[in-house]
Amino acid sequence: MADFGELLRSVGDFGLFQHLLLVALCSPNFFQSFSTASIIFIEEDPKRHCNADWILRAEPNLTSGEQLNLTVPREQDGSFSRCRMFVPVDWNISDIRERGLNETTECVSGWVYHSSSYTSTMTTDFDLVCSNTGLRAAAQTALMVGVLLGSATFGPMSNSIGRRRAIQISMVFTSVFTAVTALSPNFYVYLVSLLMQGFGGGGYLMNSIILSAEWIGVSKRSRAACAASLSDAAGQCALAGVVYLVRDWRLTQLITASAFAIVLIYIWFIPESARWLLNRGRTQEAKELLVRAATINKRTIPPSLLDTKKWCPATGITSLNCVHLPQLEVKETAIREGVMALFRSPLLTRFLAIILLASFSVQLSLLMLYLFMPTLGLNVFLTQFIFGASEIPVHILCMWLVEFFGRRALFIGAYLIGGCASLLMLAVPAGYPVTVTALAVIGRFTLVCSASLYNIYIQELFPTSVRQSVGGLGAIAGRLGSIASPLLNLLRSYQWFVPTTVFGSLCVITGILGFLLPETRNKDLPETIVEAESAWLDCRMSSDRYSHRQYVFVLK
């Protein structure tokens, strides 16, 4: 009996239709990295002094040097204070010059900045310096929390409203709040809009990978996750160039919003997942999409494929009606499978636990290595370009390696090499920065590949009925790792080796647990939990446990 995978091969499993879909869904990922411009391209401690224009009321013709000398105290090294000023007084200028000012206070009227790298940054626009420095971390956390919430929301939502609709809604959130972020009048509006921007971005990334994977055949399915990551890496390279030319975070956000506005035009025309439609019993809509895909791929569908008049239960197939005929299997569930049904399967629960740990550990490790990289002392624009450029060959190579070596072997190897390379950084004595940097780069290379691998496993291990929910859980685990990384990095001030030991060990443990995962290369995607268990156990399971009704679409 032919399943959806066999039908997809007859329609064309990686033809022009799939290429166009992959380009349409991956293009927004190119600009997603631009959303981080406002929190990445900042000056940690910009040159500045308190705004002391109050003294100009006493003498409007003061030079800037005289103004600083009279209103801003000096530090012990002789430089002007960046966070203190003399308390304003209602004296004439001669009294101020003669008697001087001694009492100081925090900057009460903002700051005057002297930036040599940027025209405008989040730090300077919202005065996130001195006592407000901690608010920068709040902005970084807001974006990560937004991605987490988006993954948690749009994952289960797409199981009920469809992949296509979830993608469209999440893109609306991303586009609108990218523009709102650029126009934020104050930090709190900026914080909320950044959270909502991450909310949409998290939902879009996860759903776009799932939708493209469900339209691609088994031999090329891994390209969905790798292409999404490759698009993001290319975007990071472009981001370095855009920020280098623009130097204004608001303008960069508006450029990003303009790109998303173009995406909003065509995103309404992307197709729904035919696999999801069949899983929901919407056979006629699925048939129309498959015909459209076959037409674009220049493939011919037998006329019998379009015959929807003959139906028979899976358990009642007779030789007169069903033998020697290609058949499309369509499944419905009397009780819709939800993510809770997954936990009734010990095997799939074990797989889920490994995938969640993999997602958490790789995102924790990648961000920790990202926090270590600035110690190289390179120009920030060059560093950003190197980060993006270094990922491009990894993703291209991963597309080939995952088909040559298989998912399981590459998963184990990538996590073990990444974890061991990170741990070896601790063994390098001080004074060998090149060696430490080389190990960090090796760890980053392999862990970038690992990020694509656990996304591939999410697509191929779990059935259509819960695949999107599992994708949401995986994204949540990854975001928790990202949120935990700045906190883990704080421990460096107490024991320098603790952060590296923690994330390196987690990667090694994940690699060892990879031996418990099955090989999914060239396997069709399971539709139900019963099929998933049967596929990985290679035995028949009773369908009564999950109350399934199975139907067969007969082609004559």
Coordinates of C-alpha atoms in Angstrom, one line a residue:
M1 CA 0.0 0.0 0.0
A2 CA 1.4 3.3 -1.1
D3 CA 1.8 5.9 1.6
F4 CA 2.3 9.7 1.4
G5 CA 6.0 9.3 0.8
E6 CA 5.4 7.2 -2.3
L7 CA 2.8 9.6 -3.6
L8 CA 5.2 12.5 -3.0
R9 CA 7.8 10.7 -5.1
S10 CA 5.3 10.4 -8.0
V11 CA 4.5 14.1 -7.8
G12 CA 8.2 15.1 -7.4
D13 CA 9.9 15.1 -4.0
F14 CA 12.4 17.8 -4.7
G15 CA 11.5 19.6 -7.9
L16 CA 10.9 23.2 -8.9
F17 CA 7.9 23.4 -6.5
Q18 CA 10.0 22.4 -3.5
H19 CA 12.9 24.7 -4.6
L20 CA 10.5 27.7 -4.8
L21 CA 8.9 26.8 -1.5
L22 CA 12.3 26.5 0.2
V23 CA 13.5 29.9 -1.1
A24 CA 10.2 31.6 -0.1
L25 CA 10.4 30.2 3.5
C26 CA 14.1 30.6 4.0
S27 CA 14.4 34.2 2.7
P28 CA 12.9 35.7 5.9
N29 CA 15.5 33.9 7.9
F30 CA 18.1 35.9 6.1
F31 CA 16.7 39.1 7.7
Q32 CA 15.9 37.5 11.1
S33 CA 19.5 38.1 12.2
F34 CA 19.0 41.8 11.5
S35 CA 16.6 41.9 14.3
T36 CA 19.4 41.5 16.8
A37 CA 21.3 44.5 15.5
S38 CA 20.0 46.8 18.2
I39 CA 21.3 44.5 21.0
I40 CA 24.6 43.3 19.4
F41 CA 26.0 46.5 17.9
I42 CA 26.2 48.6 21.0
E43 CA 29.1 50.2 22.9
E44 CA 29.4 48.7 26.3
D45 CA 30.8 51.9 27.8
P46 CA 30.6 54.8 25.3
K47 CA 32.6 57.9 25.9
R48 CA 30.3 60.5 27.5
H49 CA 29.8 63.0 30.2
C50 CA 26.8 64.4 32.0
N51 CA 24.7 66.9 30.2
A52 CA 25.4 70.2 32.1
D53 CA 23.7 72.8 29.9
W54 CA 22.3 74.4 33.0
I55 CA 25.4 76.5 33.3
L56 CA 24.7 78.1 29.9
R57 CA 22.0 80.1 31.6
A58 CA 24.7 81.8 33.6
E59 CA 27.1 82.3 30.6
P60 CA 25.9 81.2 27.1
N61 CA 29.3 81.8 25.5
L62 CA 31.2 79.2 27.5
T63 CA 33.4 76.8 25.4
S64 CA 32.8 73.1 25.8
G65 CA 36.1 72.8 27.6
E66 CA 35.2 75.5 30.1
Q67 CA 31.8 74.0 30.6
L68 CA 33.2 70.6 31.4
N69 CA 35.8 72.0 33.9
L70 CA 33.1 73.9 35.8
T71 CA 30.3 71.3 35.9
V72 CA 31.9 67.8 35.8
P73 CA 34.3 66.4 38.4
R74 CA 37.4 64.4 37.5
E75 CA 38.3 60.8 38.3
Q76 CA 41.5 59.8 40.0
D77 CA 43.2 59.3 36.6
G78 CA 42.4 62.9 35.6
S79 CA 39.6 62.1 33.2
F80 CA 36.1 63.6 33.4
S81 CA 33.6 61.5 35.3
R82 CA 31.1 59.6 33.1
C83 CA 28.4 59.2 35.7
R84 CA 28.7 62.2 38.0
M85 CA 28.2 65.9 37.8
F86 CA 28.3 68.9 40.2
V87 CA 24.9 69.8 41.6
P88 CA 23.4 72.7 39.6
V89 CA 23.3 76.1 41.4
D90 CA 21.6 79.4 40.8
W91 CA 24.8 81.5 40.9
N92 CA 26.3 83.9 38.4
I93 CA 29.3 82.7 36.4
S94 CA 31.8 84.8 38.3
D95 CA 30.8 83.1 41.6
I96 CA 31.0 79.7 40.1
R97 CA 34.5 80.4 38.8
E98 CA 35.6 81.9 42.1
R99 CA 34.1 79.6 44.6
G100 CA 33.9 76.4 42.5
L101 CA 31.5 73.5 43.0
N102 CA 32.0 70.6 45.3
E103 CA 28.8 68.7 45.8
T104 CA 28.2 66.0 43.2
T105 CA 25.1 64.0 42.0
E106 CA 24.2 61.5 39.4
C107 CA 23.5 62.9 35.9
V108 CA 20.0 64.5 36.1
S109 CA 19.6 65.7 32.5
G110 CA 21.0 62.8 30.5
W111 CA 24.4 62.5 28.9
V112 CA 26.4 63.9 26.0
Y113 CA 28.0 61.0 24.0
H114 CA 31.1 61.0 21.9
S115 CA 30.8 57.8 19.8
S116 CA 33.4 57.1 17.1
S117 CA 31.7 53.9 15.9
Y118 CA 28.0 54.6 15.6
T119 CA 25.6 57.4 14.9
S120 CA 23.0 56.0 17.2
T121 CA 22.7 52.9 19.4
M122 CA 20.2 51.5 21.8
T123 CA 22.6 52.5 24.6
T124 CA 22.8 56.1 23.7
D125 CA 19.2 56.6 22.6
F126 CA 17.8 55.3 25.9
D127 CA 20.7 56.3 28.2
L128 CA 21.5 52.7 29.2
V129 CA 24.7 53.6 31.1
C130 CA 25.8 54.1 34.6
S131 CA 23.0 53.0 36.9
N132 CA 20.9 51.9 33.9
T133 CA 23.5 49.5 32.5
G134 CA 21.6 46.4 33.7
L135 CA 18.7 47.3 31.4
R136 CA 20.8 46.2 28.4
A137 CA 20.6 42.7 29.7
A138 CA 16.9 43.1 30.0
A139 CA 16.6 43.9 26.3
Q140 CA 18.7 40.8 25.4
T141 CA 16.6 38.6 27.7
A142 CA 13.3 40.1 26.3
L143 CA 14.2 39.0 22.7
M144 CA 15.0 35.5 23.9
V145 CA 11.9 35.2 26.1
G146 CA 9.9 36.3 23.1
V147 CA 11.3 33.6 20.9
L148 CA 10.6 31.1 23.7
L149 CA 7.0 32.2 24.0
G150 CA 6.6 32.2 20.2
S151 CA 7.8 28.6 19.9
A152 CA 5.6 27.5 22.8
T153 CA 2.5 29.2 21.2
F154 CA 2.9 28.6 17.5
G155 CA 4.0 25.0 17.9
P156 CA 0.7 23.6 19.3
M157 CA -1.3 26.2 17.3
S158 CA 0.0 24.9 13.9
N159 CA -1.3 21.5 14.7
S160 CA -4.9 22.9 14.9
I161 CA -4.9 25.8 12.4
G162 CA -2.2 24.5 10.0
R163 CA 1.4 25.2 9.3
R164 CA 0.6 27.9 6.7
R165 CA -1.7 29.9 8.9
A166 CA 0.8 29.8 11.8
I167 CA 3.6 31.0 9.5
Q168 CA 1.4 33.9 8.3
I169 CA 0.4 35.0 11.8
S170 CA 3.9 34.9 13.1
M171 CA 5.2 36.9 10.1
V172 CA 2.6 39.6 10.8
F173 CA 3.9 39.8 14.4
T174 CA 7.5 40.0 13.2
S175 CA 6.9 42.6 10.6
V176 CA 4.8 44.9 12.6
F177 CA 6.9 44.9 15.8
T178 CA 10.2 45.2 13.9
A179 CA 8.8 48.6 12.7
V180 CA 7.5 49.5 16.2
T181 CA 10.9 48.7 17.6
A182 CA 12.6 51.2 15.3
L183 CA 10.1 53.9 16.2
S184 CA 10.0 53.3 20.0
P185 CA 9.9 56.6 21.9
N186 CA 11.2 55.1 25.1
F187 CA 13.0 52.0 26.5
Y188 CA 9.8 50.3 27.8
V189 CA 8.0 50.5 24.5
Y190 CA 11.2 49.2 22.9
L191 CA 11.4 46.3 25.4
V192 CA 7.8 45.2 24.8
S193 CA 8.1 45.5 21.0
L194 CA 11.4 43.5 21.1
L195 CA 9.7 40.8 23.0
M196 CA 6.8 40.6 20.5
Q197 CA 9.3 40.7 17.6
G198 CA 11.0 37.6 19.1
F199 CA 7.5 36.1 19.6
G200 CA 6.8 36.2 15.9
G201 CA 10.4 35.2 14.9
G202 CA 10.4 32.1 17.1
G203 CA 7.1 30.9 15.7
Y204 CA 8.1 31.6 12.1
L205 CA 11.5 29.8 12.2
M206 CA 10.1 26.6 13.7
N207 CA 7.0 26.4 11.4
S208 CA 8.9 27.2 8.2
I209 CA 11.3 24.3 8.8
I210 CA 8.5 21.9 9.4
L211 CA 6.4 23.0 6.4
S212 CA 9.3 22.7 4.0
A213 CA 10.3 19.3 5.4
E214 CA 6.8 17.9 5.0
W215 CA 6.9 18.8 1.3
I216 CA 10.4 17.3 0.6
G217 CA 11.1 13.7 0.0
V218 CA 13.1 11.5 2.3
S219 CA 16.4 11.7 0.3
K220 CA 16.6 15.5 0.5
R221 CA 14.5 16.3 3.6
S222 CA 17.6 17.3 5.7
R223 CA 18.1 20.3 3.4
A224 CA 15.1 22.0 5.0
A225 CA 16.8 22.6 8.3
C226 CA 20.2 23.1 6.8
A227 CA 18.9 25.7 4.3
A228 CA 17.2 27.7 7.1
S229 CA 20.4 27.8 9.0
L230 CA 22.4 28.6 5.9
S231 CA 20.1 31.5 5.2
D232 CA 20.6 32.8 8.7
A233 CA 24.4 32.6 8.4
A234 CA 24.4 34.5 5.2
G235 CA 22.2 37.1 6.9
Q236 CA 24.8 37.5 9.7
C237 CA 27.5 38.3 7.1
A238 CA 25.2 40.8 5.4
L239 CA 24.3 42.4 8.8
A240 CA 27.9 43.3 9.4
G241 CA 28.0 45.2 6.1
V242 CA 24.7 46.9 6.6
V243 CA 25.5 48.1 10.1
Y244 CA 29.0 49.2 9.0
L245 CA 27.4 51.4 6.3
V246 CA 24.4 52.6 8.3
R247 CA 25.7 53.0 11.9
D248 CA 22.2 53.7 13.1
W249 CA 20.2 51.0 14.8
R250 CA 16.8 52.6 14.1
L251 CA 17.5 52.8 10.4
T252 CA 18.7 49.2 10.4
Q253 CA 15.4 48.1 12.0
L254 CA 13.5 50.1 9.4
I255 CA 15.5 48.4 6.6
T256 CA 14.6 45.0 8.2
A257 CA 10.9 46.0 8.5
S258 CA 10.9 46.9 4.8
A259 CA 12.2 43.5 3.8
F260 CA 9.6 41.8 6.0
A261 CA 6.9 43.9 4.3
I262 CA 7.9 42.3 1.0
V263 CA 7.6 38.9 2.6
L264 CA 4.1 39.8 3.9
I265 CA 3.0 40.2 0.3
Y266 CA 3.9 36.7 -0.9
I267 CA 3.5 34.8 2.4
W268 CA -0.2 34.5 1.8
F269 CA 0.3 32.4 -1.3
I270 CA 2.5 29.7 0.2
P271 CA 0.9 26.2 0.1
E272 CA -0.3 24.3 3.2
S273 CA 1.3 21.0 4.1
A274 CA -0.5 18.3 2.1
R275 CA 0.6 15.8 4.7
W276 CA -1.1 17.9 7.5
L277 CA -4.2 18.2 5.4
L278 CA -4.4 14.4 5.0
N279 CA -3.8 13.9 8.6
R280 CA -6.8 16.2 9.3
G281 CA -9.0 14.4 6.8
R282 CA -9.1 17.3 4.3
T283 CA -8.4 15.0 1.3
Q284 CA -9.8 17.2 -1.4
E285 CA -7.6 20.2 -0.5
A286 CA -4.6 17.9 -0.3
K287 CA -5.3 16.5 -3.7
E288 CA -5.5 20.0 -5.2
L289 CA -2.2 21.0 -3.8
L290 CA -0.5 17.8 -5.0
V291 CA -1.9 18.4 -8.5
R292 CA -0.5 21.9 -8.4
A293 CA 2.9 20.7 -7.2
A294 CA 3.0 18.0 -9.9
T295 CA 2.2 20.6 -12.6
I296 CA 5.0 22.9 -11.4
N297 CA 7.4 20.0 -11.3
K298 CA 6.3 19.0 -14.8
R299 CA 5.3 15.6 -13.6
T300 CA 2.3 13.7 -14.9
I301 CA -0.3 12.3 -12.4
P302 CA -2.2 9.2 -13.6
P303 CA -5.9 9.9 -14.0
S304 CA -6.7 7.2 -11.5
L305 CA -5.0 9.4 -8.8
L306 CA -7.8 11.9 -9.1
D307 CA -10.6 9.4 -8.5
T308 CA -12.0 10.0 -5.0
K309 CA -15.1 7.8 -5.3
K310 CA -13.8 4.6 -4.0
W311 CA -13.0 4.2 -0.3
C312 CA -12.6 1.2 1.9
P313 CA -11.4 0.7 5.5
A314 CA -7.9 -0.5 6.0
T315 CA -9.1 -3.7 7.6
G316 CA -11.6 -4.4 4.9
I317 CA -9.5 -4.2 1.7
T318 CA -10.5 -6.9 -0.8
S319 CA -8.5 -8.3 -3.6
L320 CA -11.0 -7.1 -6.2
N321 CA -10.8 -3.5 -5.1
C322 CA -7.4 -3.0 -3.7
V323 CA -4.8 -5.5 -4.8
H324 CA -2.2 -4.4 -7.5
L325 CA -3.5 -0.8 -7.3
P326 CA -1.6 2.2 -6.0
Q327 CA -3.3 3.5 -3.0
L328 CA -3.0 6.7 -0.9
E329 CA -3.4 6.0 2.8
V330 CA -5.3 8.6 4.7
K331 CA -5.6 8.5 8.4
E332 CA -8.0 10.1 10.8
T333 CA -8.0 9.8 14.6
A334 CA -11.2 9.3 16.6
I335 CA -9.4 11.2 19.3
R336 CA -6.9 13.7 18.0
E337 CA -3.4 12.8 19.1
G338 CA -1.9 15.6 21.2
V339 CA 1.5 16.0 22.7
M340 CA 0.3 14.2 25.9
A341 CA -0.3 11.1 23.9
L342 CA 3.4 11.1 23.2
F343 CA 4.2 10.5 26.8
R344 CA 2.2 7.2 26.8
S345 CA 4.9 5.9 24.5
P346 CA 8.1 5.1 26.6
L347 CA 10.2 4.9 23.4
L348 CA 9.1 8.3 22.0
T349 CA 9.4 9.9 25.5
R350 CA 13.0 8.8 25.6
F351 CA 13.7 10.3 22.2
L352 CA 12.0 13.5 23.3
A353 CA 14.2 13.8 26.4
I354 CA 17.3 13.4 24.3
I355 CA 16.2 15.9 21.7
L356 CA 15.3 18.5 24.4
L357 CA 18.7 18.1 26.1
A358 CA 20.4 18.4 22.7
S359 CA 18.5 21.6 22.0
F360 CA 19.3 23.1 25.4
S361 CA 23.0 22.2 25.4
V362 CA 23.8 23.3 21.9
Q363 CA 22.1 26.7 22.3
L364 CA 23.7 27.2 25.7
S365 CA 27.1 26.3 24.2
L366 CA 26.9 28.4 21.1
L367 CA 26.0 31.5 23.0
M368 CA 28.6 30.9 25.6
L369 CA 31.3 30.6 22.9
Y370 CA 29.8 33.7 21.3
L371 CA 30.4 35.5 24.7
F372 CA 34.0 34.2 24.7
M373 CA 34.8 35.4 21.2
P374 CA 35.1 39.1 21.9
T375 CA 38.2 38.4 23.8
L376 CA 40.0 38.0 20.5
G377 CA 40.1 41.8 20.3
L378 CA 39.0 42.0 16.7
N379 CA 36.9 44.8 15.2
V380 CA 33.3 44.2 16.0
F381 CA 32.2 44.4 12.4
L382 CA 34.9 41.9 11.3
T383 CA 34.0 39.6 14.2
Q384 CA 30.3 39.6 13.2
F385 CA 31.3 38.8 9.6
I386 CA 33.6 36.0 10.7
F387 CA 30.8 34.5 12.8
G388 CA 28.4 34.4 9.9
A389 CA 31.0 33.4 7.2
S390 CA 32.3 30.6 9.4
E391 CA 28.8 29.0 9.5
I392 CA 28.2 29.0 5.8
P393 CA 30.6 26.1 4.9
V394 CA 29.4 24.2 8.0
H395 CA 25.8 24.2 6.8
I396 CA 26.8 23.3 3.2
L397 CA 29.0 20.5 4.4
C398 CA 26.3 19.3 6.8
M399 CA 23.9 18.9 3.9
W400 CA 26.2 16.3 2.4
L401 CA 27.6 14.7 5.5
V402 CA 24.1 14.0 6.9
E403 CA 23.3 12.0 3.8
F404 CA 26.7 10.3 3.6
F405 CA 27.2 9.3 7.3
G406 CA 23.6 9.4 8.4
R407 CA 21.9 11.3 11.1
R408 CA 22.9 9.2 14.1
A409 CA 26.7 9.0 13.5
L410 CA 27.0 12.7 12.7
F411 CA 24.8 13.7 15.7
I412 CA 27.1 11.7 18.0
G413 CA 30.3 12.9 16.4
A414 CA 29.3 16.6 16.3
Y415 CA 28.3 16.8 19.9
L416 CA 31.3 14.8 21.2
I417 CA 33.8 16.8 19.2
G418 CA 32.1 20.1 20.1
G419 CA 32.1 19.2 23.8
C420 CA 35.6 17.9 23.9
A421 CA 37.0 20.9 22.1
S422 CA 35.3 23.2 24.6
L423 CA 36.7 21.2 27.5
L424 CA 40.2 21.2 26.0
M425 CA 40.2 25.0 26.2
L426 CA 40.6 24.6 30.0
A427 CA 43.8 22.6 29.5
V428 CA 45.5 25.3 27.5
P429 CA 47.9 27.4 29.7
A430 CA 47.7 31.1 29.7
G431 CA 49.7 32.9 27.0
Y432 CA 48.4 30.7 24.1
P433 CA 45.4 32.7 22.8
V434 CA 45.7 31.3 19.2
T435 CA 45.3 27.7 20.6
V436 CA 42.3 28.6 22.7
T437 CA 40.7 30.5 19.8
A438 CA 41.3 27.5 17.4
L439 CA 39.6 25.1 19.9
A440 CA 36.7 27.6 20.3
V441 CA 36.3 27.8 16.5
I442 CA 36.3 24.0 16.2
G443 CA 33.7 23.7 19.0
R444 CA 31.5 26.4 17.3
F445 CA 31.8 24.7 13.9
T446 CA 30.6 21.3 15.1
L447 CA 27.9 22.7 17.4
V448 CA 26.5 24.8 14.5
C449 CA 26.1 21.5 12.6
S450 CA 24.5 20.0 15.7
A451 CA 21.8 22.6 15.7
S452 CA 20.7 21.5 12.3
L453 CA 20.9 17.8 13.3
Y454 CA 18.4 18.0 16.2
N455 CA 16.0 19.9 14.0
I456 CA 16.2 17.1 11.4
Y457 CA 15.6 14.5 14.2
I458 CA 12.5 16.5 15.3
Q459 CA 11.1 16.2 11.8
E460 CA 11.9 12.6 11.3
L461 CA 11.4 10.9 14.7
F462 CA 8.0 12.2 15.6
P463 CA 4.7 11.7 13.8
T464 CA 2.8 14.4 12.0
S465 CA 0.1 14.6 14.7
V466 CA 2.6 15.9 17.3
R467 CA 5.6 17.0 15.2
Q468 CA 4.9 20.7 15.5
S469 CA 4.3 20.4 19.3
V470 CA 7.6 18.6 19.7
G471 CA 9.3 21.3 17.5
G472 CA 7.8 23.9 19.9
L473 CA 9.2 22.0 23.0
G474 CA 12.6 21.8 21.3
A475 CA 12.6 25.5 20.6
I476 CA 11.6 26.2 24.2
A477 CA 14.5 24.1 25.4
G478 CA 16.9 26.0 23.1
R479 CA 15.7 29.4 24.3
L480 CA 16.0 28.3 27.9
G481 CA 19.7 27.5 27.1
S482 CA 20.1 30.9 25.5
I483 CA 18.6 32.6 28.6
A484 CA 20.7 30.6 31.0
S485 CA 24.0 31.4 29.2
P486 CA 24.4 35.0 30.4
L487 CA 23.7 33.8 34.0
L488 CA 26.2 30.9 33.6
N489 CA 28.8 33.4 32.3
L490 CA 28.5 35.4 35.5
L491 CA 30.2 32.5 37.3
R492 CA 33.4 33.3 35.5
S493 CA 34.0 36.0 38.0
Y494 CA 34.1 33.4 40.8
Q495 CA 35.5 30.3 39.2
W496 CA 36.7 30.9 35.6
F497 CA 36.5 27.2 34.6
V498 CA 32.9 26.6 35.7
P499 CA 31.0 27.9 32.6
T500 CA 33.2 25.9 30.1
T501 CA 33.0 22.8 32.3
V502 CA 29.2 22.9 32.4
F503 CA 28.4 23.5 28.7
G504 CA 31.2 21.3 27.5
S505 CA 30.1 18.4 29.7
L506 CA 26.5 18.8 28.6
C507 CA 27.5 18.4 25.0
V508 CA 29.6 15.3 25.7
I509 CA 26.6 13.8 27.6
T510 CA 24.3 14.6 24.7
G511 CA 26.7 12.9 22.3
I512 CA 26.8 9.7 24.4
L513 CA 23.0 9.7 24.6
G514 CA 22.9 9.9 20.8
F515 CA 23.7 6.2 20.7
L516 CA 20.1 5.6 21.9
L517 CA 18.6 7.3 18.9
P518 CA 17.7 5.4 15.7
E519 CA 19.0 6.1 12.2
T520 CA 16.3 7.9 10.2
R521 CA 18.0 8.4 6.9
N522 CA 15.8 7.6 3.9
K523 CA 12.8 6.8 6.2
D524 CA 9.3 8.1 5.5
L525 CA 7.9 10.5 8.0
P526 CA 5.5 8.7 10.4
E527 CA 1.9 10.0 10.5
T528 CA 0.7 8.7 13.9
I529 CA 2.3 7.6 17.2
V530 CA 1.5 4.0 16.3
E531 CA 3.5 4.3 13.1
A532 CA 6.4 6.0 14.8
E533 CA 6.6 3.3 17.4
S534 CA 6.3 0.6 14.7
A535 CA 9.0 2.3 12.5
W536 CA 11.6 2.5 15.3
L537 CA 10.7 -0.8 17.0
D538 CA 10.2 -2.6 13.6
C539 CA 7.2 -4.5 14.9
R540 CA 3.4 -4.1 14.8
M541 CA 1.6 -2.2 17.5
S542 CA -2.1 -2.5 18.3
S543 CA -4.0 0.6 17.0
D544 CA -6.6 0.2 19.7
R545 CA -4.4 1.8 22.2
Y546 CA -4.8 5.2 20.5
S547 CA -8.3 4.6 19.1
H548 CA -7.4 5.1 15.4
R549 CA -9.6 4.7 12.4
Q550 CA -7.7 4.2 9.2
Y551 CA -9.0 4.8 5.7
V552 CA -7.5 4.0 2.4
F553 CA -7.9 6.2 -0.7
V554 CA -8.0 3.8 -3.6
L555 CA -6.6 4.6 -7.0
K556 CA -8.0 2.7 -9.9

